[in-house]
Short mmCIF file of C-alpha atoms and ligand atoms in Angstrom, two decimals:
data_model
loop_
_atom_site.label_atom_id
_atom_site.label_comp_id
_atom_site.label_asym_id
_atom_site.label_seq_id
_atom_site.Cartn_x
_atom_site.Cartn_y
_atom_site.Cartn_z
CA MET A 1 105.83 88.02 133.03
CA ALA A 2 107.89 87.56 129.87
CA GLY A 3 108.14 89.91 126.94
CA ALA A 4 110.26 89.85 123.81
CA VAL A 5 112.72 92.13 122.07
CA THR A 6 113.94 92.17 118.47
CA ILE A 7 117.53 90.92 118.29
CA GLY A 8 117.95 90.35 114.54
CA TRP A 9 116.52 91.39 111.19
CA GLY A 10 116.97 90.74 107.50
CA SER A 11 115.29 91.08 104.14
CA SER A 12 115.39 89.64 100.67
CA VAL A 13 113.86 90.85 97.42
CA PRO A 14 114.10 89.35 93.92
CA ASP A 15 116.89 90.78 91.76
CA ASN A 16 114.43 91.69 89.01
CA VAL A 17 113.49 95.38 89.36
CA VAL A 18 110.43 96.52 87.40
CA THR A 19 110.12 100.28 86.94
CA ASN A 20 106.95 102.18 86.13
CA ASP A 21 108.31 102.80 82.65
CA ASP A 22 108.80 99.05 82.19
CA LEU A 23 105.10 98.55 82.97
CA ALA A 24 104.06 101.46 80.76
CA LYS A 25 105.71 99.73 77.79
CA ARG A 26 103.03 97.03 77.80
CA LEU A 27 100.11 98.47 79.80
CA ASP A 28 97.89 101.53 79.27
CA THR A 29 99.55 103.44 82.12
CA SER A 30 102.39 105.88 82.75
CA ASN A 31 105.14 106.59 85.27
CA GLU A 32 103.37 109.86 86.14
CA TRP A 33 100.01 108.19 86.88
CA ILE A 34 101.52 105.43 89.01
CA LEU A 35 103.80 107.76 90.95
CA GLU A 36 101.13 110.38 91.56
CA ARG A 37 98.28 107.98 92.43
CA THR A 38 100.29 105.41 94.45
CA GLY A 39 103.78 106.73 95.29
CA ILE A 40 105.41 103.70 93.64
CA ARG A 41 108.51 104.16 91.45
CA GLU A 42 109.63 100.56 91.14
CA ARG A 43 109.09 97.11 92.64
CA HIS A 44 110.93 93.79 92.70
CA MET A 45 109.19 90.87 91.03
CA GLY A 46 109.82 87.16 90.84
CA GLY A 47 111.08 84.35 93.01
CA VAL A 48 109.36 81.82 95.21
CA THR A 49 107.86 82.73 98.57
CA SER A 50 109.79 80.11 100.57
CA GLU A 51 113.09 81.02 98.91
CA LEU A 52 112.68 84.72 99.68
CA ALA A 53 111.66 83.79 103.23
CA ILE A 54 114.71 81.55 103.70
CA ALA A 55 117.09 84.26 102.46
CA ALA A 56 115.53 86.90 104.74
CA ALA A 57 115.56 84.47 107.69
CA LYS A 58 119.24 83.60 107.18
CA GLU A 59 120.12 87.29 107.22
CA ALA A 60 118.03 87.84 110.36
CA LEU A 61 119.65 84.87 112.14
CA ALA A 62 123.13 86.07 111.19
CA SER A 63 122.42 89.59 112.44
CA ALA A 64 121.13 88.10 115.73
CA GLY A 65 124.23 85.90 115.99
CA MET A 66 121.93 82.87 116.20
CA GLU A 67 121.87 79.42 114.64
CA PRO A 68 118.60 77.91 113.36
CA GLY A 69 118.72 75.49 116.30
CA ASP A 70 118.47 78.45 118.71
CA ILE A 71 114.95 79.17 117.40
CA ASP A 72 112.04 77.35 119.05
CA LEU A 73 109.18 78.75 116.96
CA LEU A 74 108.82 79.84 113.34
CA VAL A 75 105.87 82.01 112.28
CA LEU A 76 105.50 82.88 108.61
CA ALA A 77 102.97 85.41 107.34
CA THR A 78 102.00 85.02 103.69
CA THR A 79 99.06 85.13 101.31
CA THR A 80 101.08 83.53 98.54
CA PRO A 81 102.18 80.16 99.95
CA ASP A 82 104.30 77.86 97.77
CA ALA A 83 101.53 75.25 97.97
CA LEU A 84 98.14 74.82 99.63
CA VAL A 85 99.67 72.03 101.72
CA PRO A 86 102.06 71.99 103.50
CA GLY A 87 102.43 75.47 104.93
CA THR A 88 105.32 77.49 103.55
CA SER A 89 106.61 77.68 107.12
CA ALA A 90 107.24 73.91 106.94
CA ILE A 91 109.32 74.34 103.78
CA VAL A 92 111.30 77.14 105.42
CA GLN A 93 111.70 75.14 108.65
CA GLY A 94 112.95 72.14 106.68
CA ALA A 95 115.52 74.24 104.83
CA LEU A 96 116.76 76.07 107.93
CA GLY A 97 116.43 73.38 110.60
CA THR A 98 114.79 75.51 113.28
CA ARG A 99 113.51 73.70 116.39
CA GLY A 100 109.96 73.70 117.72
CA GLY A 101 106.81 74.56 115.84
CA ALA A 102 106.31 76.22 112.49
CA PHE A 103 103.06 77.62 111.12
CA ASP A 104 101.67 80.03 108.53
CA VAL A 105 99.49 83.05 109.17
CA ASN A 106 97.22 84.37 106.43
CA ALA A 107 95.82 87.72 107.49
CA ALA A 108 96.79 89.33 104.17
CA CYS A 109 98.52 92.70 104.55
CA SER A 110 97.91 92.67 108.32
CA GLY A 111 99.69 89.30 108.53
CA PHE A 112 102.92 90.56 110.04
CA ILE A 113 101.11 92.38 112.85
CA TYR A 114 98.93 89.34 113.59
CA SER A 115 102.11 87.20 113.61
CA LEU A 116 103.97 89.65 115.83
CA VAL A 117 101.18 89.67 118.40
CA ALA A 118 100.94 85.86 118.22
CA ALA A 119 104.72 85.55 118.69
CA HIS A 120 104.56 87.71 121.82
CA GLY A 121 101.76 85.49 123.07
CA PHE A 122 103.91 82.39 122.52
CA VAL A 123 106.76 84.05 124.39
CA LEU A 124 104.40 84.70 127.28
CA ALA A 125 103.52 80.98 127.11
CA GLY A 126 107.18 79.90 127.19
CA SER A 127 108.82 80.22 123.74
CA LYS A 128 112.35 81.59 123.99
CA ARG A 129 113.23 82.69 120.46
CA VAL A 130 110.81 83.22 117.62
CA LEU A 131 111.71 83.65 113.97
CA LEU A 132 109.04 85.82 112.42
CA ILE A 133 108.89 86.18 108.64
CA GLY A 134 106.68 88.05 106.19
CA ALA A 135 107.10 86.71 102.66
CA GLU A 136 105.14 87.28 99.47
CA THR A 137 105.20 86.76 95.74
CA LEU A 138 102.06 88.75 94.92
CA SER A 139 103.09 88.92 91.27
CA SER A 140 102.38 85.16 91.07
CA ILE A 141 98.64 85.73 91.67
CA THR A 142 98.35 88.96 89.67
CA ASP A 143 97.09 89.26 86.12
CA MET A 144 99.89 91.34 84.66
CA ASN A 145 97.45 92.64 82.03
CA ASP A 146 95.24 94.16 84.74
CA ARG A 147 96.69 97.64 85.06
CA THR A 148 94.94 98.34 88.36
CA LEU A 149 96.82 95.58 90.19
CA ALA A 150 99.92 95.06 88.04
CA VAL A 151 101.20 98.53 88.90
CA ILE A 152 100.73 98.09 92.67
CA VAL A 153 102.08 94.67 93.63
CA GLY A 154 105.63 93.72 94.53
CA ASP A 155 107.48 90.67 95.86
CA GLY A 156 109.86 90.29 98.79
CA ALA A 157 110.42 89.03 102.30
CA ALA A 158 111.65 90.32 105.63
CA ALA A 159 112.30 88.58 108.94
CA VAL A 160 112.98 89.39 112.57
CA VAL A 161 114.21 87.31 115.49
CA LEU A 162 112.45 87.91 118.80
CA GLU A 163 114.01 86.84 122.08
CA ALA A 164 112.24 86.42 125.40
CA VAL A 165 113.28 88.83 128.16
CA PRO A 166 112.04 89.26 131.71
CA GLY A 167 109.57 92.11 132.08
CA GLN A 168 107.37 93.68 129.45
CA GLY A 169 109.68 93.60 126.43
CA GLU A 170 108.91 95.65 123.34
CA LEU A 171 105.19 95.21 122.85
CA LEU A 172 103.33 97.89 124.80
CA SER A 173 99.91 97.40 123.24
CA TRP A 174 98.17 95.97 120.23
CA ASN A 175 94.89 95.98 118.41
CA LEU A 176 93.59 93.45 115.89
CA GLY A 177 90.35 93.44 113.94
CA ALA A 178 88.53 91.70 111.12
CA ASP A 179 85.34 92.11 109.11
CA GLY A 180 84.80 89.10 106.89
CA LEU A 181 81.66 90.64 105.38
CA LEU A 182 84.07 92.81 103.38
CA ARG A 183 85.98 89.87 101.93
CA HIS A 184 84.69 90.57 98.41
CA LEU A 185 86.73 93.80 98.28
CA LEU A 186 90.03 91.97 97.88
CA CYS A 187 90.15 88.28 97.10
CA CYS A 188 91.69 85.50 95.06
CA GLU A 189 89.97 82.18 94.34
CA HIS A 190 91.96 78.94 94.04
CA GLY A 191 93.95 79.09 90.84
CA GLY A 192 92.64 82.55 89.99
CA TYR A 193 93.96 86.09 90.00
CA LEU A 194 93.74 88.73 92.66
CA PHE A 195 90.66 90.95 92.49
CA MET A 196 90.58 94.34 94.20
CA ASP A 197 87.95 97.06 94.58
CA GLY A 198 90.63 99.72 94.98
CA LYS A 199 88.29 102.68 95.43
CA GLU A 200 86.27 101.06 98.21
CA ILE A 201 89.38 99.83 100.02
CA PHE A 202 90.92 103.26 99.75
CA ARG A 203 87.75 104.80 101.20
CA ARG A 204 87.83 102.49 104.22
CA ALA A 205 91.59 102.10 104.73
CA VAL A 206 92.36 105.50 106.20
CA ARG A 207 89.62 105.28 108.83
CA ILE A 208 90.53 101.67 109.68
CA VAL A 209 94.23 102.48 110.15
CA VAL A 210 93.51 105.62 112.18
CA ASP A 211 90.98 103.89 114.46
CA SER A 212 93.21 100.85 115.01
CA ALA A 213 96.33 102.95 115.64
CA ARG A 214 94.42 105.16 118.08
CA GLU A 215 93.20 102.09 120.00
CA ALA A 216 96.79 100.88 120.39
CA ILE A 217 98.03 104.36 121.35
CA VAL A 218 95.34 104.78 124.01
CA ALA A 219 95.87 101.24 125.34
CA ALA A 220 99.57 102.01 125.86
CA GLY A 221 98.75 105.23 127.71
CA VAL A 222 100.77 107.40 125.31
CA THR A 223 99.89 110.02 122.69
CA SER A 224 100.53 110.08 118.95
CA GLU A 225 102.89 113.06 119.49
CA GLN A 226 105.16 110.64 121.35
CA VAL A 227 105.41 108.22 118.41
CA ASP A 228 108.99 108.36 117.10
CA LEU A 229 108.39 106.25 114.01
CA PHE A 230 105.21 105.23 112.23
CA VAL A 231 105.71 102.09 110.13
CA PRO A 232 102.47 101.59 108.19
CA HIS A 233 101.46 98.99 105.63
CA GLN A 234 102.68 100.25 102.27
CA ALA A 235 99.60 100.09 100.02
CA ASN A 236 99.39 103.65 98.72
CA VAL A 237 101.36 106.71 99.79
CA ARG A 238 98.12 108.72 99.78
CA ILE A 239 96.62 106.33 102.36
CA ILE A 240 99.80 106.59 104.45
CA ASP A 241 99.81 110.41 104.29
CA ALA A 242 96.10 110.75 105.10
CA ALA A 243 96.32 108.36 108.08
CA ARG A 244 99.51 109.99 109.33
CA GLU A 245 97.99 113.47 109.14
CA ARG A 246 94.84 112.41 111.00
CA LEU A 247 96.99 110.82 113.68
CA GLY A 248 99.03 114.02 113.94
CA ILE A 249 102.32 112.34 113.06
CA PRO A 250 104.71 114.55 111.01
CA GLU A 251 106.00 113.30 107.66
CA GLU A 252 109.57 112.86 108.88
CA ARG A 253 108.34 110.35 111.46
CA ALA A 254 106.79 107.99 108.92
CA MET A 255 108.66 105.19 107.16
CA VAL A 256 107.78 105.07 103.48
CA THR A 257 109.26 102.34 101.29
CA ILE A 258 106.42 101.89 98.81
CA ASP A 259 108.42 103.87 96.24
CA ARG A 260 111.00 101.06 96.03
CA TYR A 261 108.97 97.93 96.89
CA GLY A 262 105.33 98.55 95.90
CA ASN A 263 102.69 96.70 97.92
CA THR A 264 104.21 93.47 99.23
CA SER A 265 101.30 92.52 101.54
CA SER A 266 102.59 90.50 104.55
CA SER A 267 106.14 91.63 103.80
CA SER A 268 105.37 95.32 103.55
CA ILE A 269 105.57 96.25 107.24
CA PRO A 270 108.65 94.12 108.04
CA LEU A 271 110.43 95.35 104.89
CA ALA A 272 109.77 98.94 106.02
CA LEU A 273 110.84 98.08 109.58
CA VAL A 274 114.09 96.47 108.43
CA ALA A 275 114.78 99.46 106.14
CA ALA A 276 114.21 101.78 109.12
CA ILE A 277 116.68 99.80 111.24
CA THR A 278 119.37 99.54 108.59
CA GLU A 279 119.00 103.23 107.68
CA GLY A 280 119.53 104.23 111.31
CA ARG A 281 116.03 105.60 111.81
CA LEU A 282 115.33 103.55 114.94
CA HIS A 283 117.01 104.02 118.30
CA ALA A 284 116.73 102.20 121.61
CA GLY A 285 113.76 103.53 123.54
CA ASP A 286 111.91 104.84 120.46
CA LEU A 287 108.16 104.43 120.34
CA VAL A 288 107.31 102.58 117.11
CA LEU A 289 103.79 102.31 115.74
CA LEU A 290 103.11 99.51 113.25
CA SER A 291 99.74 99.63 111.51
CA GLY A 292 98.22 97.67 108.67
CA PHE A 293 95.04 96.69 106.86
CA GLY A 294 94.24 94.28 104.10
CA ALA A 295 92.10 91.55 102.63
CA GLY A 296 89.54 89.98 104.89
CA MET A 297 89.23 92.76 105.69
CA THR A 298 91.71 92.53 108.50
CA TRP A 299 93.58 95.25 110.33
CA GLY A 300 95.96 95.62 113.21
CA SER A 301 98.34 97.88 115.08
CA ALA A 302 101.18 97.26 117.47
CA LEU A 303 103.00 99.81 119.58
CA LEU A 304 106.58 98.90 120.43
CA ARG A 305 109.15 100.41 122.79
CA TRP A 306 112.17 99.66 120.61
CA GLY A 307 114.72 97.56 122.47
CA GLY A 308 112.25 96.96 125.30
N1 LIG B 1 97.21 103.68 84.96
C1 LIG B 1 96.54 104.70 84.41
N2 LIG B 1 95.27 104.95 84.67
C2 LIG B 1 94.64 104.15 85.53
C3 LIG B 1 95.28 103.05 86.14
C4 LIG B 1 96.63 102.83 85.82
N3 LIG B 1 97.34 101.83 86.36
N4 LIG B 1 94.42 102.42 86.96
C5 LIG B 1 93.27 103.10 86.86
N5 LIG B 1 93.39 104.13 85.99
C6 LIG B 1 92.41 105.13 85.60
C7 LIG B 1 90.97 104.67 85.81
O1 LIG B 1 90.51 103.93 84.73
C8 LIG B 1 90.26 105.99 85.97
O2 LIG B 1 90.05 106.54 84.70
P1 LIG B 1 88.69 107.35 84.38
O3 LIG B 1 88.72 108.54 85.32
O4 LIG B 1 88.85 107.72 82.95
O5 LIG B 1 87.58 106.42 84.66
C9 LIG B 1 91.29 106.87 86.66
O6 LIG B 1 92.57 106.26 86.44
C10 LIG B 1 91.06 106.98 88.16
O7 LIG B 1 90.82 105.66 88.66
P2 LIG B 1 90.60 105.38 90.16
O8 LIG B 1 90.29 103.92 90.33
O9 LIG B 1 89.66 106.41 90.70
O10 LIG B 1 92.07 105.68 90.71
P3 LIG B 1 92.49 105.90 92.18
O11 LIG B 1 92.99 107.26 92.34
O12 LIG B 1 91.44 105.40 93.13
O13 LIG B 1 93.72 104.93 92.27
C11 LIG B 1 94.27 102.80 93.26
C12 LIG B 1 93.55 103.53 92.10
C13 LIG B 1 94.07 101.33 93.05
C14 LIG B 1 95.73 103.17 93.17
C15 LIG B 1 93.67 103.29 94.58
O14 LIG B 1 92.28 103.17 94.56
C16 LIG B 1 94.19 102.52 95.77
O15 LIG B 1 95.35 102.56 96.08
N6 LIG B 1 93.29 101.84 96.51
C17 LIG B 1 93.64 101.13 97.70
C18 LIG B 1 94.29 99.87 97.29
C19 LIG B 1 94.83 99.15 98.46
O16 LIG B 1 95.10 99.70 99.50
N7 LIG B 1 95.05 97.89 98.23
C20 LIG B 1 95.74 97.04 99.09
C21 LIG B 1 94.99 96.69 100.29
S1 LIG B 1 96.09 95.80 101.25
#
């Protein structure tokens, strides 16, 4: 049996920081409303998905002490690809020169969890080192005059390098789900703008996250009290708080980065994970619960024993 452990990490966000007050200058909104209803203070906006992905990947490779040629699989989660064809993973692969395969995953805000589980599956099938990236430029598909969405979205990328190890590795359990009959709640047609039924998503999100997280917790044979760090998808701090409370995880054990990044879809969980690592909030042996939900609808959770 082969598992994988995280040996490198990195992130990249556009230089352009947009505060709530910046948005309030041209939209019928306010810093108070945005902060109170979403938990967001500012977000980074701009850039190109592949370029953010490449920058995050370079940082992750450097922190792992690896060269691109040491990688034998590249998985890139995004809902905002540079082009319809080819995959953004191909553009990133071409720029970096990684070996082996490269493919995109579009599972919206659950994309990083889907990719993480897939990467572990590839390791089980023989891959040695996987470069896993979440990268988004949600602002590029958002109508900046639509105050519902303009205040929520953010751009950025984060990457991790996974290395095969003998034994179980980091991934203790996982849970993935989808319900395509709910696709109308959050969607974007070719060439169009993102549409979101925020109220309905909010109503469903807490239950979806809690159920999915519980499935992963039970499958690993642990309890939520044992979770050292909860790293949820950053869509709304009220969703994070409600899910965390229902799971019985105290506030200090949840990673919240929505205040600085907004909702960055596929990048949201890895950006929060990388922030947790660089801020010293993760230690070898910690039990880490990743949980997300998004368009599709899709959802997923992964329980990791940090450092394997
Ligand atoms: N600024 C100021 N007022 C706003 C606003 C904004 N940006 N957006 C909406 N409003 C107003 C509404 O028009 C409404 O006014 P009314 O009471 O006069 O009709 C009021 O604020 C409340 O609107 P509502 O839609 O009920 O707000 P909310 O508390 O549900 O918050 C979201 C809206 C979008 C922040 C919230 O529904 C949400 O986060 N949903 C989940 C989104 C999500 O998870 N998306 C990502 C999935 S990956």
